[in-house]
Amino acid sequence: MPRTRPFQVAIDGPAASGKSTTAKMVAQRLGFDYIDTGAFYRCVTYVALSKGIDPSDPHSSEKISALAEQAKIGLQTVFSRGQDTLSNESQKPATLPTTRVFLDSTDVSSEIRTSRVSQYVSAVAAIGPVREAILQKVRKMGATEDDQGSSRRPGLVMDGRDIGTVVLPHADLKVFLVADSRVRAERRLQELISNGVDPTRDVLDVKAVQEDLEKRDEQDRTRKVSPLRKAVDAMELDTSNLTLDGQVEVIVNEVKRRRGA
């Protein structure tokens, strides 16, 4: 019987565990669609902060929920040339794919990746109505068929913190990434610097970033709405000592194995 929907890959894990980078590379290697769910929450957080709303204030929940409902968010993933698909395994992507994020048609790709947005995004993601609004937007964007009933690509990859447990509970492959908090802090600091953040101006160092990540870990694990947890049928992958290519290779090979390629 022919497959009626694309192959779904759900990648979850704590902050700075390499979810987005890994998911983008896996999507490119396999020729799958890629949807960065975390960008949705970052957009809402960015809008709230730009309007002077404090996400850490419980009384702000209703305002932030309304912003989530109204926000028009679009994603555009730019893949590099030399894409490696299941039918062309001799090539590997030359550069990391990039995702452009649009809020009401305005490119906010850099604005949503600042340390200030990172500081508050967990609080925003913990608001029930916000998660419900984002869930509907993500599921709509990740629709498996076009208007003619045909799949756009053979599969899709999503990353976040509750993809395998809430967004795509029936995903064909669920991966839960973990990594030492020090390693994650080094990665996050490098990401901030590459996005134009001046660590001396913002008083950032590895220790400060590590403390912030560990605080976010606790918030994500203990929040009442969709807490961070590994799906019972997820494959756990520790990336502490793996290169980017190495962790991508593990997932790509597992997809191929499950697809019978």
mmCIF file of C-alpha atoms in Angstrom:
data_model
loop_
_atom_site.group_PDB
_atom_site.id
_atom_site.type_symbol
_atom_site.label_atom_id
_atom_site.label_comp_id
_atom_site.label_asym_id
_atom_site.label_seq_id
_atom_site.Cartn_x
_atom_site.Cartn_y
_atom_site.Cartn_z
ATOM 1 C CA MET A 1 0.000 0.000 0.000
ATOM 2 C CA PRO A 2 1.537 3.385 -0.994
ATOM 3 C CA ARG A 3 2.563 5.800 1.747
ATOM 4 C CA THR A 4 -0.074 8.513 2.268
ATOM 5 C CA ARG A 5 2.095 11.086 4.061
ATOM 6 C CA PRO A 6 5.730 12.227 4.096
ATOM 7 C CA PHE A 7 8.256 10.582 6.410
ATOM 8 C CA GLN A 8 8.277 12.630 9.626
ATOM 9 C CA VAL A 9 11.392 13.263 11.724
ATOM 10 C CA ALA A 10 10.956 14.890 15.155
ATOM 11 C CA ILE A 11 14.061 16.263 16.874
ATOM 12 C CA ASP A 12 13.773 17.426 20.489
ATOM 13 C CA GLY A 13 16.200 18.440 23.210
ATOM 14 C CA PRO A 14 17.188 21.196 25.650
ATOM 15 C CA ALA A 15 18.432 24.636 24.642
ATOM 16 C CA ALA A 16 21.664 24.701 22.598
ATOM 17 C CA SER A 17 21.784 20.918 22.218
ATOM 18 C CA GLY A 18 22.168 21.378 18.468
ATOM 19 C CA LYS A 19 18.532 20.773 17.466
ATOM 20 C CA SER A 20 18.143 23.434 14.805
ATOM 21 C CA THR A 21 21.543 22.971 13.199
ATOM 22 C CA THR A 22 21.151 19.205 13.116
ATOM 23 C CA ALA A 23 17.576 19.356 11.819
ATOM 24 C CA LYS A 24 18.536 21.706 8.983
ATOM 25 C CA MET A 25 21.401 19.491 7.882
ATOM 26 C CA VAL A 26 19.302 16.325 8.080
ATOM 27 C CA ALA A 27 16.580 17.981 5.982
ATOM 28 C CA GLN A 28 19.126 19.049 3.389
ATOM 29 C CA ARG A 29 20.829 15.665 3.228
ATOM 30 C CA LEU A 30 17.502 13.912 2.669
ATOM 31 C CA GLY A 31 15.713 16.524 0.567
ATOM 32 C CA PHE A 32 13.049 16.966 3.263
ATOM 33 C CA ASP A 33 11.114 20.073 4.292
ATOM 34 C CA TYR A 34 12.423 21.806 7.443
ATOM 35 C CA ILE A 35 10.317 23.676 10.002
ATOM 36 C CA ASP A 36 12.002 25.535 12.889
ATOM 37 C CA THR A 37 9.306 25.582 15.570
ATOM 38 C CA GLY A 38 11.453 27.483 18.049
ATOM 39 C CA ALA A 39 11.450 30.467 15.703
ATOM 40 C CA PHE A 40 7.704 30.854 16.269
ATOM 41 C CA TYR A 41 8.123 31.270 20.032
ATOM 42 C CA ARG A 42 11.072 33.593 19.518
ATOM 43 C CA CYS A 43 8.950 35.770 17.231
ATOM 44 C CA VAL A 44 6.222 36.111 19.848
ATOM 45 C CA THR A 45 8.826 36.860 22.526
ATOM 46 C CA TYR A 46 10.438 39.485 20.306
ATOM 47 C CA VAL A 47 7.093 41.197 19.644
ATOM 48 C CA ALA A 48 6.211 41.205 23.344
ATOM 49 C CA LEU A 49 9.543 42.758 24.318
ATOM 50 C CA SER A 50 9.340 45.332 21.517
ATOM 51 C CA LYS A 51 5.958 46.420 22.906
ATOM 52 C CA GLY A 52 7.346 46.773 26.423
ATOM 53 C CA ILE A 53 5.605 43.662 27.741
ATOM 54 C CA ASP A 54 7.470 41.713 30.432
ATOM 55 C CA PRO A 55 7.121 37.967 29.661
ATOM 56 C CA SER A 56 8.151 37.075 33.217
ATOM 57 C CA ASP A 57 5.111 38.907 34.613
ATOM 58 C CA PRO A 58 2.197 36.422 35.037
ATOM 59 C CA HIS A 59 -0.242 39.265 34.367
ATOM 60 C CA SER A 60 1.155 39.595 30.833
ATOM 61 C CA SER A 61 -0.023 36.146 29.723
ATOM 62 C CA GLU A 62 -3.272 37.359 28.155
ATOM 63 C CA LYS A 63 -1.534 40.084 26.141
ATOM 64 C CA ILE A 64 1.172 37.712 24.931
ATOM 65 C CA SER A 65 -1.426 35.085 23.989
ATOM 66 C CA ALA A 66 -3.212 37.676 21.849
ATOM 67 C CA LEU A 67 0.082 38.526 20.137
ATOM 68 C CA ALA A 68 0.642 34.839 19.375
ATOM 69 C CA GLU A 69 -2.805 34.573 17.798
ATOM 70 C CA GLN A 70 -2.283 37.663 15.637
ATOM 71 C CA ALA A 71 1.332 37.085 14.590
ATOM 72 C CA LYS A 72 1.861 36.256 10.917
ATOM 73 C CA ILE A 73 5.048 34.204 10.833
ATOM 74 C CA GLY A 74 6.764 32.816 7.767
ATOM 75 C CA LEU A 75 9.898 30.729 7.311
ATOM 76 C CA GLN A 76 12.201 30.365 4.331
ATOM 77 C CA THR A 77 14.981 27.789 4.512
ATOM 78 C CA VAL A 78 17.827 28.437 2.088
ATOM 79 C CA PHE A 79 19.659 25.221 1.220
ATOM 80 C CA SER A 80 23.192 25.173 -0.147
ATOM 81 C CA ARG A 81 24.063 23.561 -3.447
ATOM 82 C CA GLY A 82 25.266 19.990 -3.606
ATOM 83 C CA GLN A 83 22.273 18.630 -1.708
ATOM 84 C CA ASP A 84 22.575 14.959 -0.805
ATOM 85 C CA THR A 85 19.332 13.026 -1.229
ATOM 86 C CA LEU A 86 18.566 9.342 -0.870
ATOM 87 C CA SER A 87 19.199 8.915 -4.571
ATOM 88 C CA ASN A 88 22.451 10.884 -4.581
ATOM 89 C CA GLU A 89 24.656 9.890 -1.665
ATOM 90 C CA SER A 90 27.994 10.973 -3.088
ATOM 91 C CA GLN A 91 27.640 14.643 -2.160
ATOM 92 C CA LYS A 92 27.413 16.375 1.188
ATOM 93 C CA PRO A 93 26.141 19.891 1.855
ATOM 94 C CA ALA A 94 28.934 22.413 1.512
ATOM 95 C CA THR A 95 27.510 24.974 3.926
ATOM 96 C CA LEU A 96 24.946 25.061 6.705
ATOM 97 C CA PRO A 97 21.408 25.853 5.489
ATOM 98 C CA THR A 98 20.001 29.122 6.826
ATOM 99 C CA THR A 99 16.449 29.962 7.840
ATOM 100 C CA ARG A 100 15.018 33.397 7.228
ATOM 101 C CA VAL A 101 12.199 34.266 9.616
ATOM 102 C CA PHE A 102 9.532 36.775 8.653
ATOM 103 C CA LEU A 103 7.132 38.538 10.986
ATOM 104 C CA ASP A 104 4.369 40.390 9.135
ATOM 105 C CA SER A 105 6.579 40.203 6.007
ATOM 106 C CA THR A 106 9.571 41.774 7.816
ATOM 107 C CA ASP A 107 12.781 39.755 8.115
ATOM 108 C CA VAL A 108 13.527 39.373 11.850
ATOM 109 C CA SER A 109 16.033 36.524 11.557
ATOM 110 C CA SER A 110 18.720 38.322 13.593
ATOM 111 C CA GLU A 111 16.391 40.132 15.992
ATOM 112 C CA ILE A 112 14.863 36.928 17.375
ATOM 113 C CA ARG A 113 18.278 35.375 18.129
ATOM 114 C CA THR A 114 19.500 37.972 20.626
ATOM 115 C CA SER A 115 20.434 37.053 24.201
ATOM 116 C CA ARG A 116 17.483 39.122 25.481
ATOM 117 C CA VAL A 117 14.975 37.088 23.485
ATOM 118 C CA SER A 118 16.702 33.879 24.613
ATOM 119 C CA GLN A 119 16.333 35.007 28.225
ATOM 120 C CA TYR A 120 12.531 35.243 28.003
ATOM 121 C CA VAL A 121 11.500 32.693 25.380
ATOM 122 C CA SER A 122 10.987 29.862 27.907
ATOM 123 C CA ALA A 123 8.539 32.007 29.889
ATOM 124 C CA VAL A 124 6.567 32.727 26.721
ATOM 125 C CA ALA A 125 6.594 29.071 25.660
ATOM 126 C CA ALA A 126 5.171 28.098 29.060
ATOM 127 C CA ILE A 127 1.927 30.018 28.430
ATOM 128 C CA GLY A 128 -0.784 27.518 27.489
ATOM 129 C CA PRO A 129 -2.754 29.639 24.979
ATOM 130 C CA VAL A 130 0.512 30.681 23.305
ATOM 131 C CA ARG A 131 1.537 27.057 22.797
ATOM 132 C CA GLU A 132 -1.899 26.235 21.404
ATOM 133 C CA ALA A 133 -1.749 29.142 18.951
ATOM 134 C CA ILE A 134 1.758 28.190 17.830
ATOM 135 C CA LEU A 135 0.807 24.521 17.580
ATOM 136 C CA GLN A 136 -1.933 25.371 15.095
ATOM 137 C CA LYS A 137 0.418 27.566 13.045
ATOM 138 C CA VAL A 138 3.126 24.896 12.984
ATOM 139 C CA ARG A 139 0.742 22.106 12.013
ATOM 140 C CA LYS A 140 -0.688 24.270 9.238
ATOM 141 C CA MET A 141 2.781 25.058 7.912
ATOM 142 C CA GLY A 142 3.742 21.411 8.147
ATOM 143 C CA ALA A 143 0.670 20.225 6.227
ATOM 144 C CA THR A 144 1.573 16.997 4.483
ATOM 145 C CA GLU A 145 -0.274 17.695 1.251
ATOM 146 C CA ASP A 146 -0.762 20.581 -1.144
ATOM 147 C CA ASP A 147 -4.093 21.697 -2.632
ATOM 148 C CA GLN A 148 -3.983 18.873 -5.177
ATOM 149 C CA GLY A 149 -3.437 16.226 -2.493
ATOM 150 C CA SER A 150 0.209 15.562 -3.393
ATOM 151 C CA SER A 151 3.097 15.747 -0.912
ATOM 152 C CA ARG A 152 5.529 18.619 -1.492
ATOM 153 C CA ARG A 153 8.584 16.572 -0.464
ATOM 154 C CA PRO A 154 9.173 12.974 0.624
ATOM 155 C CA GLY A 155 9.509 14.002 4.261
ATOM 156 C CA LEU A 156 9.775 16.785 6.809
ATOM 157 C CA VAL A 157 11.958 17.565 9.812
ATOM 158 C CA MET A 158 10.849 19.604 12.830
ATOM 159 C CA ASP A 159 12.831 20.530 15.918
ATOM 160 C CA GLY A 160 11.783 21.918 19.275
ATOM 161 C CA ARG A 161 11.024 20.711 22.775
ATOM 162 C CA ASP A 162 7.736 18.854 22.354
ATOM 163 C CA ILE A 163 7.743 17.749 18.719
ATOM 164 C CA GLY A 164 7.837 14.024 19.413
ATOM 165 C CA THR A 165 5.394 14.222 22.327
ATOM 166 C CA VAL A 166 2.847 16.829 21.174
ATOM 167 C CA VAL A 167 3.319 18.235 17.664
ATOM 168 C CA LEU A 168 4.178 15.010 15.800
ATOM 169 C CA PRO A 169 3.316 12.224 18.273
ATOM 170 C CA HIS A 170 3.220 9.686 15.437
ATOM 171 C CA ALA A 171 6.488 10.737 13.781
ATOM 172 C CA ASP A 172 8.344 7.957 11.977
ATOM 173 C CA LEU A 173 11.589 8.827 13.768
ATOM 174 C CA LYS A 174 11.922 10.693 17.053
ATOM 175 C CA VAL A 175 15.343 11.868 18.184
ATOM 176 C CA PHE A 176 16.145 13.385 21.583
ATOM 177 C CA LEU A 177 19.449 15.267 21.625
ATOM 178 C CA VAL A 178 21.421 15.761 24.835
ATOM 179 C CA ALA A 179 24.791 17.388 25.574
ATOM 180 C CA ASP A 180 26.819 18.590 28.556
ATOM 181 C CA SER A 181 25.721 22.079 29.683
ATOM 182 C CA ARG A 182 29.277 23.442 29.334
ATOM 183 C CA VAL A 183 29.461 22.221 25.734
ATOM 184 C CA ARG A 184 26.055 23.724 25.009
ATOM 185 C CA ALA A 185 27.119 27.050 26.538
ATOM 186 C CA GLU A 186 30.185 27.213 24.299
ATOM 187 C CA ARG A 187 28.009 26.505 21.267
ATOM 188 C CA ARG A 188 25.422 29.137 22.224
ATOM 189 C CA LEU A 189 28.066 31.813 22.856
ATOM 190 C CA GLN A 190 29.582 31.129 19.454
ATOM 191 C CA GLU A 191 26.122 31.369 17.874
ATOM 192 C CA LEU A 192 25.499 34.728 19.546
ATOM 193 C CA ILE A 193 28.847 36.061 18.355
ATOM 194 C CA SER A 194 28.180 34.872 14.799
ATOM 195 C CA ASN A 195 24.844 36.725 14.934
ATOM 196 C CA GLY A 196 26.627 39.986 15.715
ATOM 197 C CA VAL A 197 26.413 40.010 19.522
ATOM 198 C CA ASP A 198 29.426 41.657 21.202
ATOM 199 C CA PRO A 199 30.188 39.532 24.310
ATOM 200 C CA THR A 200 32.176 42.353 25.943
ATOM 201 C CA ARG A 201 29.370 44.863 25.494
ATOM 202 C CA ASP A 202 26.689 42.445 26.707
ATOM 203 C CA VAL A 203 28.902 41.096 29.522
ATOM 204 C CA LEU A 204 28.677 37.522 28.288
ATOM 205 C CA ASP A 205 31.050 34.639 28.887
ATOM 206 C CA VAL A 206 30.744 30.862 28.836
ATOM 207 C CA LYS A 207 29.939 30.661 32.558
ATOM 208 C CA ALA A 208 27.130 33.218 32.312
ATOM 209 C CA VAL A 209 25.642 31.485 29.279
ATOM 210 C CA GLN A 210 25.926 28.093 31.008
ATOM 211 C CA GLU A 211 24.065 29.377 34.073
ATOM 212 C CA ASP A 212 21.328 30.780 31.842
ATOM 213 C CA LEU A 213 21.009 27.476 29.962
ATOM 214 C CA GLU A 214 20.765 25.468 33.191
ATOM 215 C CA LYS A 215 18.058 27.848 34.400
ATOM 216 C CA ARG A 216 16.173 27.367 31.134
ATOM 217 C CA ASP A 217 16.588 23.591 31.414
ATOM 218 C CA GLU A 218 14.868 23.661 34.793
ATOM 219 C CA GLN A 219 12.076 25.897 33.495
ATOM 220 C CA ASP A 220 11.513 23.669 30.470
ATOM 221 C CA ARG A 221 11.453 20.463 32.524
ATOM 222 C CA THR A 222 9.100 21.739 35.223
ATOM 223 C CA ARG A 223 6.615 23.881 33.297
ATOM 224 C CA LYS A 224 3.009 22.692 33.461
ATOM 225 C CA VAL A 225 2.322 22.979 29.725
ATOM 226 C CA SER A 226 4.230 20.560 27.453
ATOM 227 C CA PRO A 227 7.321 20.128 29.651
ATOM 228 C CA LEU A 228 10.560 19.014 28.028
ATOM 229 C CA ARG A 229 10.693 15.227 28.100
ATOM 230 C CA LYS A 230 11.885 12.436 25.884
ATOM 231 C CA ALA A 231 9.185 10.486 24.051
ATOM 232 C CA VAL A 232 9.154 6.847 25.142
ATOM 233 C CA ASP A 233 9.945 5.723 21.600
ATOM 234 C CA ALA A 234 12.631 8.355 20.915
ATOM 235 C CA MET A 235 16.253 7.601 20.093
ATOM 236 C CA GLU A 236 18.542 9.472 22.523
ATOM 237 C CA LEU A 237 21.688 10.932 20.965
ATOM 238 C CA ASP A 238 24.428 12.528 23.110
ATOM 239 C CA THR A 239 26.168 15.148 20.962
ATOM 240 C CA SER A 240 28.745 16.280 23.565
ATOM 241 C CA ASN A 241 31.598 14.563 21.749
ATOM 242 C CA LEU A 242 30.123 14.360 18.265
ATOM 243 C CA THR A 243 30.923 16.645 15.366
ATOM 244 C CA LEU A 244 28.014 18.178 13.476
ATOM 245 C CA ASP A 245 28.640 15.846 10.545
ATOM 246 C CA GLY A 246 28.778 12.896 12.925
ATOM 247 C CA GLN A 247 25.421 13.502 14.579
ATOM 248 C CA VAL A 248 23.768 14.273 11.251
ATOM 249 C CA GLU A 249 25.147 11.045 9.812
ATOM 250 C CA VAL A 250 23.661 8.998 12.671
ATOM 251 C CA ILE A 251 20.177 10.404 12.058
ATOM 252 C CA VAL A 252 20.355 10.236 8.260
ATOM 253 C CA ASN A 253 21.425 6.595 8.423
ATOM 254 C CA GLU A 254 18.562 5.797 10.801
ATOM 255 C CA VAL A 255 16.053 7.446 8.444
ATOM 256 C CA LYS A 256 17.415 5.442 5.535
ATOM 257 C CA ARG A 257 17.238 2.247 7.586
ATOM 258 C CA ARG A 258 13.613 2.853 8.546
ATOM 259 C CA ARG A 259 12.663 3.752 4.994
ATOM 260 C CA GLY A 260 14.328 0.613 3.728
ATOM 261 C CA ALA A 261 16.764 2.560 1.551
#
